[in-house]
Short mmCIF file of C-alpha atoms in Angstrom, two decimals:
data_model
loop_
_atom_site.label_atom_id
_atom_site.label_comp_id
_atom_site.label_asym_id
_atom_site.label_seq_id
_atom_site.Cartn_x
_atom_site.Cartn_y
_atom_site.Cartn_z
CA MET A 289 -3.29 -27.71 23.02
CA HIS A 290 -3.41 -26.47 26.63
CA ILE A 291 -4.88 -23.02 27.20
CA GLU A 292 -3.89 -21.07 30.29
CA GLY A 293 -6.50 -20.35 32.97
CA PRO A 294 -8.12 -16.92 33.37
CA GLU A 295 -5.80 -15.94 36.20
CA GLN A 296 -2.86 -16.24 33.80
CA GLN A 297 -4.45 -14.40 30.87
CA ARG A 298 -1.84 -12.63 28.75
CA GLY A 299 -1.43 -11.51 25.19
CA HIS A 300 1.19 -12.98 22.88
CA VAL A 301 3.03 -11.75 19.79
CA LEU A 302 4.95 -14.33 17.78
CA LEU A 303 6.96 -13.01 14.84
CA ILE A 304 8.52 -15.61 12.53
CA ALA A 305 10.93 -14.90 9.69
CA GLY A 306 11.34 -17.80 7.32
CA ASP A 307 13.75 -18.15 4.43
CA ALA A 308 14.31 -15.16 2.16
CA ALA A 309 12.66 -15.26 -1.26
CA VAL A 310 15.42 -15.01 -3.87
CA ARG A 311 15.03 -15.20 -7.63
CA ARG A 312 17.86 -14.89 -10.13
CA ARG A 313 20.14 -13.72 -7.31
CA THR A 314 17.76 -10.89 -6.44
CA VAL A 315 16.22 -10.76 -2.97
CA ARG A 316 12.46 -10.43 -3.51
CA LEU A 317 11.48 -10.61 0.15
CA ALA A 318 13.75 -10.06 3.18
CA PRO A 319 11.80 -11.43 6.17
CA GLY A 320 14.51 -10.48 8.65
CA ALA A 321 14.12 -6.83 7.70
CA ASN A 322 10.37 -7.10 8.24
CA LEU A 323 10.87 -8.54 11.71
CA ALA A 324 13.36 -5.83 12.60
CA ALA A 325 10.80 -3.17 11.65
CA LEU A 326 8.02 -4.83 13.63
CA ALA A 327 10.32 -5.11 16.64
CA MET A 328 10.17 -1.32 16.94
CA VAL A 329 6.38 -1.36 17.42
CA PRO A 330 5.07 -1.82 20.99
CA ALA A 331 3.34 -5.14 21.53
CA ALA A 332 0.22 -3.40 22.88
CA LEU A 333 -0.12 -1.56 19.58
CA LEU A 334 0.41 -4.72 17.53
CA LEU A 335 -2.17 -6.60 19.55
CA GLY A 336 -4.63 -3.79 20.09
CA SER A 337 -4.76 -4.77 23.76
CA ASP A 338 -3.52 -3.40 27.08
CA LEU A 339 -3.12 -6.87 28.60
CA PRO A 340 0.38 -7.87 29.72
CA SER A 341 1.93 -9.68 26.81
CA ASP A 342 4.91 -11.69 25.66
CA THR A 343 6.79 -11.16 22.41
CA VAL A 344 8.90 -13.81 20.69
CA TYR A 345 11.05 -13.25 17.58
CA LEU A 346 12.22 -16.19 15.48
CA ASP A 347 14.65 -15.15 12.76
CA GLY A 348 16.92 -17.63 11.02
CA ALA A 349 15.44 -20.77 12.58
CA ARG A 350 16.42 -24.00 10.85
CA ASP A 351 14.57 -26.64 12.89
CA PRO A 352 10.80 -26.83 12.23
CA ASN A 353 10.29 -28.54 15.58
CA THR A 354 11.71 -25.50 17.34
CA VAL A 355 9.28 -23.28 15.48
CA LEU A 356 6.43 -25.68 16.24
CA ALA A 357 7.25 -25.56 19.96
CA ARG A 358 7.10 -21.74 19.94
CA LEU A 359 3.87 -21.87 17.98
CA ARG A 360 2.34 -24.32 20.45
CA THR A 361 3.25 -22.06 23.39
CA ALA A 362 1.73 -19.05 21.64
CA ALA A 363 -1.44 -20.95 20.79
CA GLY A 364 -1.83 -21.94 24.43
CA THR A 365 -2.35 -18.37 25.63
CA ARG A 366 -5.95 -17.38 26.36
CA GLY A 367 -5.44 -13.69 25.59
CA PRO A 368 -5.12 -12.09 22.14
CA LEU A 369 -2.54 -13.60 19.81
CA LEU A 370 -0.84 -12.00 16.82
CA LEU A 371 1.14 -14.42 14.67
CA TYR A 372 3.21 -12.78 11.92
CA LEU A 373 4.85 -14.85 9.18
CA SER A 374 7.17 -13.57 6.49
CA GLY A 375 9.30 -15.43 4.00
CA ARG A 376 9.14 -17.96 1.19
CA LEU A 377 6.07 -20.14 0.84
CA THR A 378 6.93 -23.47 -0.73
CA ALA A 379 5.53 -27.00 -1.11
CA ASP A 380 6.92 -30.51 -0.98
CA ARG A 381 6.85 -32.16 -4.38
CA ARG A 382 5.72 -35.57 -3.20
CA GLY A 383 2.84 -34.68 -0.87
CA ARG A 384 2.00 -31.32 -2.49
CA ARG A 385 1.53 -29.63 0.89
CA LEU A 386 2.29 -26.01 1.68
CA HIS A 387 5.24 -25.14 3.95
CA LEU A 388 6.94 -22.02 5.23
CA ALA A 389 10.56 -22.46 4.12
CA LEU A 390 13.08 -21.97 6.93
CA ALA A 391 16.77 -21.12 6.71
CA GLY A 392 18.48 -23.87 4.74
CA THR A 393 15.32 -25.31 3.18
CA THR A 394 15.94 -26.68 -0.32
CA PRO A 395 13.47 -28.24 -2.80
CA GLY A 396 14.61 -31.71 -1.77
CA THR A 397 14.40 -31.16 2.00
CA VAL A 398 11.08 -29.32 2.37
CA ARG A 399 9.40 -32.11 4.38
CA TYR A 400 12.23 -32.14 6.92
CA THR A 401 13.45 -28.55 7.15
CA ALA A 402 10.32 -26.38 6.61
CA LEU A 403 7.28 -25.63 8.77
CA ALA A 404 4.25 -27.51 7.43
CA TRP A 405 1.31 -25.16 6.96
CA GLU A 406 -1.06 -27.79 8.37
CA TRP A 407 0.93 -27.74 11.62
CA LEU A 408 0.20 -24.05 11.91
CA THR A 409 -3.52 -24.38 11.20
CA GLY A 410 -3.76 -27.34 13.53
CA GLU A 411 -2.23 -25.51 16.50
CA LEU A 412 -4.49 -22.49 16.06
CA ARG A 413 -7.66 -24.44 15.35
CA ASP A 414 -8.97 -24.72 18.93
CA ARG A 415 -8.26 -21.18 20.10
CA PRO A 416 -11.23 -19.12 21.35
CA ALA A 417 -13.00 -17.30 18.53
CA GLY A 418 -12.03 -13.68 18.01
CA THR A 419 -8.66 -13.90 19.78
CA THR A 420 -6.31 -14.82 16.92
CA THR A 421 -4.88 -12.73 14.11
CA LEU A 422 -2.60 -14.27 11.49
CA LEU A 423 -0.68 -11.64 9.51
CA VAL A 424 1.35 -12.83 6.50
CA ASP A 425 3.78 -11.17 4.11
CA LEU A 426 4.95 -14.01 1.89
CA ALA A 427 6.34 -14.77 -1.55
CA ALA A 428 5.36 -18.09 -3.12
CA ASP A 429 7.80 -20.13 -5.19
CA GLU A 430 7.03 -22.23 -8.27
CA GLU A 431 6.06 -25.22 -6.12
CA ALA A 432 3.59 -23.36 -3.88
CA TRP A 433 1.92 -21.04 -6.39
CA PRO A 434 -0.09 -23.71 -8.29
CA LEU A 435 -1.43 -25.01 -4.97
CA LEU A 436 -2.66 -21.55 -4.00
CA GLY A 437 -4.39 -21.40 -7.36
CA GLU A 438 -6.18 -24.65 -6.59
CA TYR A 439 -7.22 -23.46 -3.13
CA GLY A 440 -8.24 -20.02 -4.41
CA THR A 441 -6.72 -18.45 -1.31
CA LEU A 442 -4.32 -19.15 1.54
CA PRO A 443 -5.68 -21.95 3.76
CA ALA A 444 -6.64 -20.43 7.10
CA PRO A 445 -7.13 -21.89 10.57
CA SER A 446 -10.77 -21.86 11.64
CA GLY A 447 -11.61 -19.03 13.99
CA ALA A 448 -8.56 -16.92 13.08
CA ALA A 449 -8.65 -13.61 11.22
CA VAL A 450 -6.10 -13.80 8.39
CA TYR A 451 -4.69 -10.76 6.60
CA GLY A 452 -1.79 -10.31 4.24
CA VAL A 453 -0.30 -10.75 0.81
CA VAL A 454 1.39 -13.57 -1.08
CA ALA A 455 3.49 -12.47 -4.05
CA PRO A 456 3.69 -14.74 -7.13
CA PRO A 457 7.01 -16.28 -8.26
CA GLU A 458 7.35 -13.89 -11.17
CA GLY A 459 6.89 -10.14 -11.38
CA PRO A 460 8.23 -7.17 -9.42
CA ALA A 461 9.67 -7.83 -5.99
CA PRO A 462 7.43 -7.01 -2.99
CA ALA A 463 10.47 -5.36 -1.36
CA ALA A 464 12.79 -2.69 -2.71
CA GLY A 465 15.86 -4.89 -2.53
CA HIS A 466 18.18 -6.63 -0.10
CA GLY A 467 17.51 -5.62 3.48
CA ALA A 468 14.41 -3.58 2.61
CA VAL A 469 11.12 -3.81 4.47
CA SER A 470 8.41 -5.01 2.10
CA GLY A 471 5.67 -2.58 1.16
CA TYR A 472 2.76 -4.32 2.87
CA THR A 473 4.49 -4.67 6.24
CA ARG A 474 5.91 -1.15 6.07
CA HIS A 475 2.52 0.40 5.41
CA TRP A 476 0.86 -1.73 8.12
CA ILE A 477 3.38 -0.29 10.59
CA ASP A 478 2.94 3.25 9.23
CA GLN A 479 -0.82 3.10 9.69
CA LEU A 480 -0.42 1.82 13.25
CA ARG A 481 1.90 4.66 14.17
CA ARG A 482 -0.05 7.49 12.56
CA ALA A 483 -3.62 6.76 13.55
CA PRO A 484 -4.70 8.60 16.74
CA VAL A 485 -6.84 5.56 17.59
CA ARG A 486 -5.73 2.09 16.54
CA PRO A 487 -7.73 1.04 13.47
CA ALA A 488 -9.39 -2.35 13.27
CA ASP A 489 -7.22 -5.03 11.66
CA VAL A 490 -9.41 -5.17 8.56
CA GLN A 491 -8.93 -1.44 8.08
CA LEU A 492 -5.17 -1.72 8.62
CA HIS A 493 -5.12 -4.46 6.00
CA THR A 494 -7.04 -2.54 3.36
CA LEU A 495 -5.01 0.62 3.90
CA ALA A 496 -1.68 -1.24 3.88
CA ALA A 497 -2.51 -3.33 0.82
CA GLY A 498 -3.80 -0.30 -1.06
CA ALA A 499 -0.82 1.89 -0.18
CA ALA A 500 1.71 -0.85 -0.98
CA GLY A 501 0.33 -1.34 -4.48
CA PRO A 502 0.85 -5.13 -4.77
CA ALA A 503 2.25 -6.38 -8.07
CA PRO A 504 -0.23 -7.83 -10.59
CA GLY A 505 -1.19 -11.36 -9.65
CA THR A 506 -0.47 -10.93 -5.93
CA LEU A 507 -2.83 -12.89 -3.71
CA VAL A 508 -4.40 -10.46 -1.25
CA VAL A 509 -6.03 -12.10 1.78
CA PRO A 510 -8.92 -11.48 2.35
CA THR A 511 -9.75 -11.44 -1.34
CA ALA A 512 -11.86 -8.70 -2.88
CA ARG A 513 -14.90 -11.00 -2.81
CA ASP A 514 -14.32 -11.76 0.89
CA LEU A 515 -14.18 -8.05 1.71
CA GLU A 516 -17.39 -7.40 -0.22
CA THR A 517 -19.31 -10.06 1.70
CA ARG A 518 -17.65 -9.58 5.08
CA PRO A 519 -19.85 -6.75 6.50
CA ALA A 520 -22.84 -9.01 7.05
CA ALA A 521 -20.93 -11.35 9.34
CA ALA A 522 -18.09 -9.24 10.63
CA PRO A 523 -17.67 -7.88 14.16
CA ALA A 524 -18.91 -4.35 14.83
CA ALA A 525 -15.43 -2.83 14.53
CA ALA A 526 -15.04 -4.28 11.05
CA ARG A 527 -18.62 -3.56 9.96
CA ALA A 528 -18.04 0.15 10.45
CA THR A 529 -15.59 0.14 7.53
CA ALA A 530 -18.14 -0.94 4.92
CA PRO A 531 -20.62 1.51 3.34
CA ALA A 532 -23.70 0.98 1.23
CA ALA A 533 -23.33 -0.36 -2.29
CA PRO A 534 -21.69 2.10 -4.72
CA ALA A 535 -22.96 3.32 -8.06
CA PRO A 536 -22.87 0.82 -10.94
CA PRO A 537 -20.26 1.28 -13.69
CA ASP A 538 -20.52 4.57 -15.59
CA ALA A 539 -23.45 5.77 -13.43
CA PRO A 540 -23.46 9.33 -12.05
CA ALA A 541 -21.33 9.72 -8.94
CA SER A 542 -24.38 10.72 -6.91
CA ALA A 543 -26.10 7.36 -7.44
CA GLY A 544 -25.78 4.88 -4.61
CA ALA A 545 -24.01 7.39 -2.40
CA PRO A 546 -22.96 5.93 0.96
CA ASP A 547 -24.12 7.34 4.26
CA THR A 548 -21.10 9.18 5.61
CA GLY A 549 -22.17 9.13 9.31
CA PRO A 550 -19.53 6.75 10.85
CA ALA A 551 -19.15 4.75 7.61
CA ASP A 552 -15.68 4.49 6.04
CA PRO A 553 -15.73 3.08 2.48
CA ARG A 554 -12.02 2.31 2.22
CA ALA A 555 -12.46 -1.44 2.60
CA ARG A 556 -15.07 -1.39 -0.16
CA LEU A 557 -12.90 0.84 -2.35
CA HIS A 558 -9.97 -1.54 -2.02
CA ALA A 559 -12.17 -4.54 -2.80
CA LEU A 560 -13.49 -2.89 -5.95
CA ALA A 561 -10.08 -1.76 -7.14
CA THR A 562 -8.33 -5.08 -6.56
CA GLY A 563 -11.26 -6.76 -8.28
CA GLY A 564 -10.68 -4.65 -11.40
CA ARG A 565 -13.87 -2.59 -10.96
CA HIS A 566 -12.04 0.72 -11.26
CA THR A 567 -14.96 2.77 -12.61
CA GLU A 568 -17.11 1.84 -9.61
CA ALA A 569 -14.26 2.53 -7.20
CA ALA A 570 -13.63 5.95 -8.72
CA ALA A 571 -17.34 6.86 -8.60
CA LEU A 572 -17.64 5.85 -4.94
CA ALA A 573 -14.47 7.73 -4.04
CA ARG A 574 -15.67 10.91 -5.77
CA THR A 575 -19.01 10.70 -3.95
CA TRP A 576 -17.30 10.19 -0.60
CA GLU A 577 -14.90 13.07 -1.28
CA GLN A 578 -17.74 15.45 -2.18
CA GLN A 579 -19.61 14.61 1.01
CA VAL A 580 -16.44 15.17 3.05
CA LEU A 581 -15.91 18.51 1.30
CA ASP A 582 -19.48 19.53 2.09
CA THR A 583 -19.26 18.57 5.75
CA ARG A 584 -15.61 19.19 6.67
CA GLY A 585 -14.38 21.74 4.16
CA PRO A 586 -11.75 21.64 1.38
CA GLY A 587 -8.78 22.25 3.66
CA SER A 588 -9.65 19.59 6.22
CA PRO A 589 -7.40 16.58 6.90
CA GLU A 590 -10.28 14.32 5.89
CA ALA A 591 -10.60 16.05 2.53
CA VAL A 592 -6.93 15.75 1.63
CA ARG A 593 -6.98 12.10 2.66
CA CYS A 594 -9.88 11.55 0.26
CA THR A 595 -7.79 13.14 -2.49
CA GLU A 596 -4.92 10.79 -1.72
CA ILE A 597 -7.22 7.78 -1.80
CA ARG A 598 -8.53 8.87 -5.21
CA ALA A 599 -4.91 9.26 -6.34
CA ASP A 600 -4.07 5.73 -5.27
CA LEU A 601 -7.18 4.36 -6.96
CA ALA A 602 -6.13 6.13 -10.17
CA ARG A 603 -2.68 4.56 -9.86
CA MET A 604 -4.21 1.10 -9.43
CA ALA A 605 -6.33 1.73 -12.55
CA GLY A 606 -3.24 2.75 -14.55
CA ASP A 607 -4.36 6.39 -14.92
CA PHE A 608 -1.02 7.92 -13.96
CA ASP A 609 -1.93 11.32 -15.38
CA LEU A 610 -4.84 11.73 -12.95
CA ALA A 611 -2.88 10.07 -10.14
CA THR A 612 0.00 12.54 -10.57
CA ALA A 613 -2.37 15.51 -10.55
CA LEU A 614 -4.19 14.32 -7.43
CA TRP A 615 -1.01 13.48 -5.52
CA THR A 616 0.53 16.82 -6.48
CA GLY A 617 -2.57 18.61 -5.21
CA ALA A 618 -2.33 16.68 -1.96
CA VAL A 619 1.32 17.70 -1.57
CA ARG A 620 0.39 21.36 -2.06
CA THR A 621 -2.47 21.19 0.46
CA ARG A 622 -0.47 19.32 3.09
CA LEU A 623 2.55 21.57 2.63
CA ALA A 624 0.43 24.66 3.27
CA GLY A 625 -1.27 23.17 6.31
CA GLN A 626 1.43 21.01 7.90
CA GLY A 627 4.78 22.37 6.78
CA ALA A 628 7.70 20.84 4.92
CA ALA A 629 8.80 18.54 7.77
CA ALA A 630 5.55 16.56 8.10
CA PRO A 631 5.95 12.90 7.09
CA GLU A 632 2.56 12.97 5.35
CA VAL A 633 3.88 15.68 3.02
CA HIS A 634 6.83 13.51 2.04
CA ASP A 635 4.61 10.46 1.57
CA ALA A 636 2.37 12.42 -0.79
CA ALA A 637 5.43 13.73 -2.64
CA ALA A 638 6.73 10.19 -3.07
CA GLY A 639 3.35 9.13 -4.48
CA ALA A 640 3.29 12.04 -6.91
CA LEU A 641 6.85 11.40 -8.08
CA TYR A 642 6.29 7.68 -8.61
CA CYS A 643 3.17 8.28 -10.72
CA TRP A 644 4.87 11.06 -12.69
CA THR A 645 7.73 8.73 -13.63
CA ARG A 646 5.14 6.36 -15.15
CA LEU A 647 3.78 8.96 -17.58
CA LYS A 648 4.54 7.98 -21.19
CA ASP A 649 3.43 11.14 -22.99
CA PRO A 650 6.34 13.66 -22.89
CA VAL A 651 4.02 16.66 -23.30
CA ARG A 652 1.87 15.64 -20.34
CA ALA A 653 4.93 14.75 -18.28
CA VAL A 654 6.49 18.17 -18.91
CA ALA A 655 3.24 19.98 -18.10
CA SER A 656 2.80 18.25 -14.73
CA GLY A 657 6.49 17.87 -13.93
CA ALA A 658 7.20 21.58 -13.57
CA ASP A 659 4.67 22.00 -10.75
CA LEU A 660 5.84 18.82 -9.07
CA LEU A 661 9.50 19.84 -9.20
CA GLU A 662 8.68 23.19 -7.61
CA LEU A 663 7.03 21.40 -4.70
CA LEU A 664 9.87 18.90 -4.29
CA ARG A 665 12.37 21.74 -4.08
CA ALA A 666 10.34 23.15 -1.17
CA LEU A 667 11.00 20.01 0.88
CA PRO A 668 14.47 20.31 2.47
CA ARG A 669 14.41 16.69 3.67
CA PHE A 670 13.50 15.22 0.28
CA ASP A 671 16.10 12.78 -1.07
CA PRO A 672 18.60 14.91 -3.08
CA GLN A 673 19.27 12.03 -5.48
CA HIS A 674 15.58 11.74 -6.35
CA LEU A 675 15.42 15.49 -6.81
CA ARG A 676 18.38 15.41 -9.24
CA LEU A 677 16.86 12.54 -11.21
CA THR A 678 13.58 14.43 -11.44
CA GLU A 679 15.37 17.53 -12.73
CA GLN A 680 17.29 15.47 -15.28
CA ARG A 681 14.18 13.65 -16.52
CA LEU A 682 12.20 16.86 -16.81
CA GLU A 683 15.06 18.51 -18.73
CA ALA A 684 15.33 15.55 -21.10
CA LEU A 685 11.57 15.46 -21.65
CA GLY A 686 11.51 19.19 -22.31
CA ALA A 687 14.22 18.82 -24.92
CA ALA A 688 12.31 15.96 -26.58
CA VAL A 689 9.14 18.07 -26.72
CA ARG A 690 11.01 21.03 -28.20
CA ASP A 691 12.75 18.83 -30.78
CA GLY A 692 9.41 17.31 -31.74
CA ALA A 693 7.79 20.69 -32.09
CA ALA A 694 10.66 21.92 -34.27
CA LEU A 695 10.50 18.79 -36.42
CA HIS A 696 6.79 19.28 -37.11
CA GLY A 697 6.90 23.04 -37.24
#
């Protein structure tokens, strides 16, 4: 690999869309849609650098040598490099090696028509430390998934920071359907656009993965264990996202409270939640929220964001009753402070509605649904179809509750 001299230092963004992940004629991951969304983000924002930069999009490539040539050019730049990969992760049956499937790749042609993962790691191996970010939004097929289980994670090039998700062959699709941007990529972009100062990549990852709500079994890279141990060896920008250890399970929320100077516990919260330690995550989140309330006030943007984080943690724990209540409260607070047109208001409303639809108890659903419906009606830009479905579900649930009361009365 040849690296350009200092006088030619530039940044580079290489976005690669592999083959779509399709199962039972349903598109589970549409990499072309992900690339189209990323194409709308300035390269300087993607890279986190003001250096002059080059951006290359590869969508629909069929020749792995063409992709390798682009990868080699990108790896040869001395400046910061962002490599984004989206598509179907597969493996050749004979050699049992991972590959990124390209357009036209079939199970019998993987070795000749897909990009070998070891090619990728090999090209990035000798880049200067701290200059390379590999961002992945992938769906593994039945050939690749067992290999990932053996590795325990996605093999990474040495010296590169790797972030992303790999969906399993079964389970809910990581995207909403054909042509939809997958949740992880969409939330990564949303966080980039909304933050007044670009967050560190590790913070973008934890926020995007948490907001996307990966399906059970999804491989999140870094893993929860990696995030827990990262602060000791991470760069300063990443270390700032990790607080002191939280309270142990079922301990009072005040125990093990983090110092809320510049510390941001979201990386730790995500690690705990994805690791199944929901009680600890909830305790840490409550402690953080109380300290924010004490220092910033109940109506502050920081306070409502804490509420939303608690809501998402409740969703991840399967407590949709609490999640609905917290999201609904966030909608009410944001609506009063920001107005009905603010995108954050609509995001909170979408979170509240999703969690409300997961409530199984009709009585609880009716009790919380009335307040939620009132708020949704106050948002003129809210999807009318979703509003009608909410009204219909609430009416049906109300009838079921009344019929049940009459039956037992």
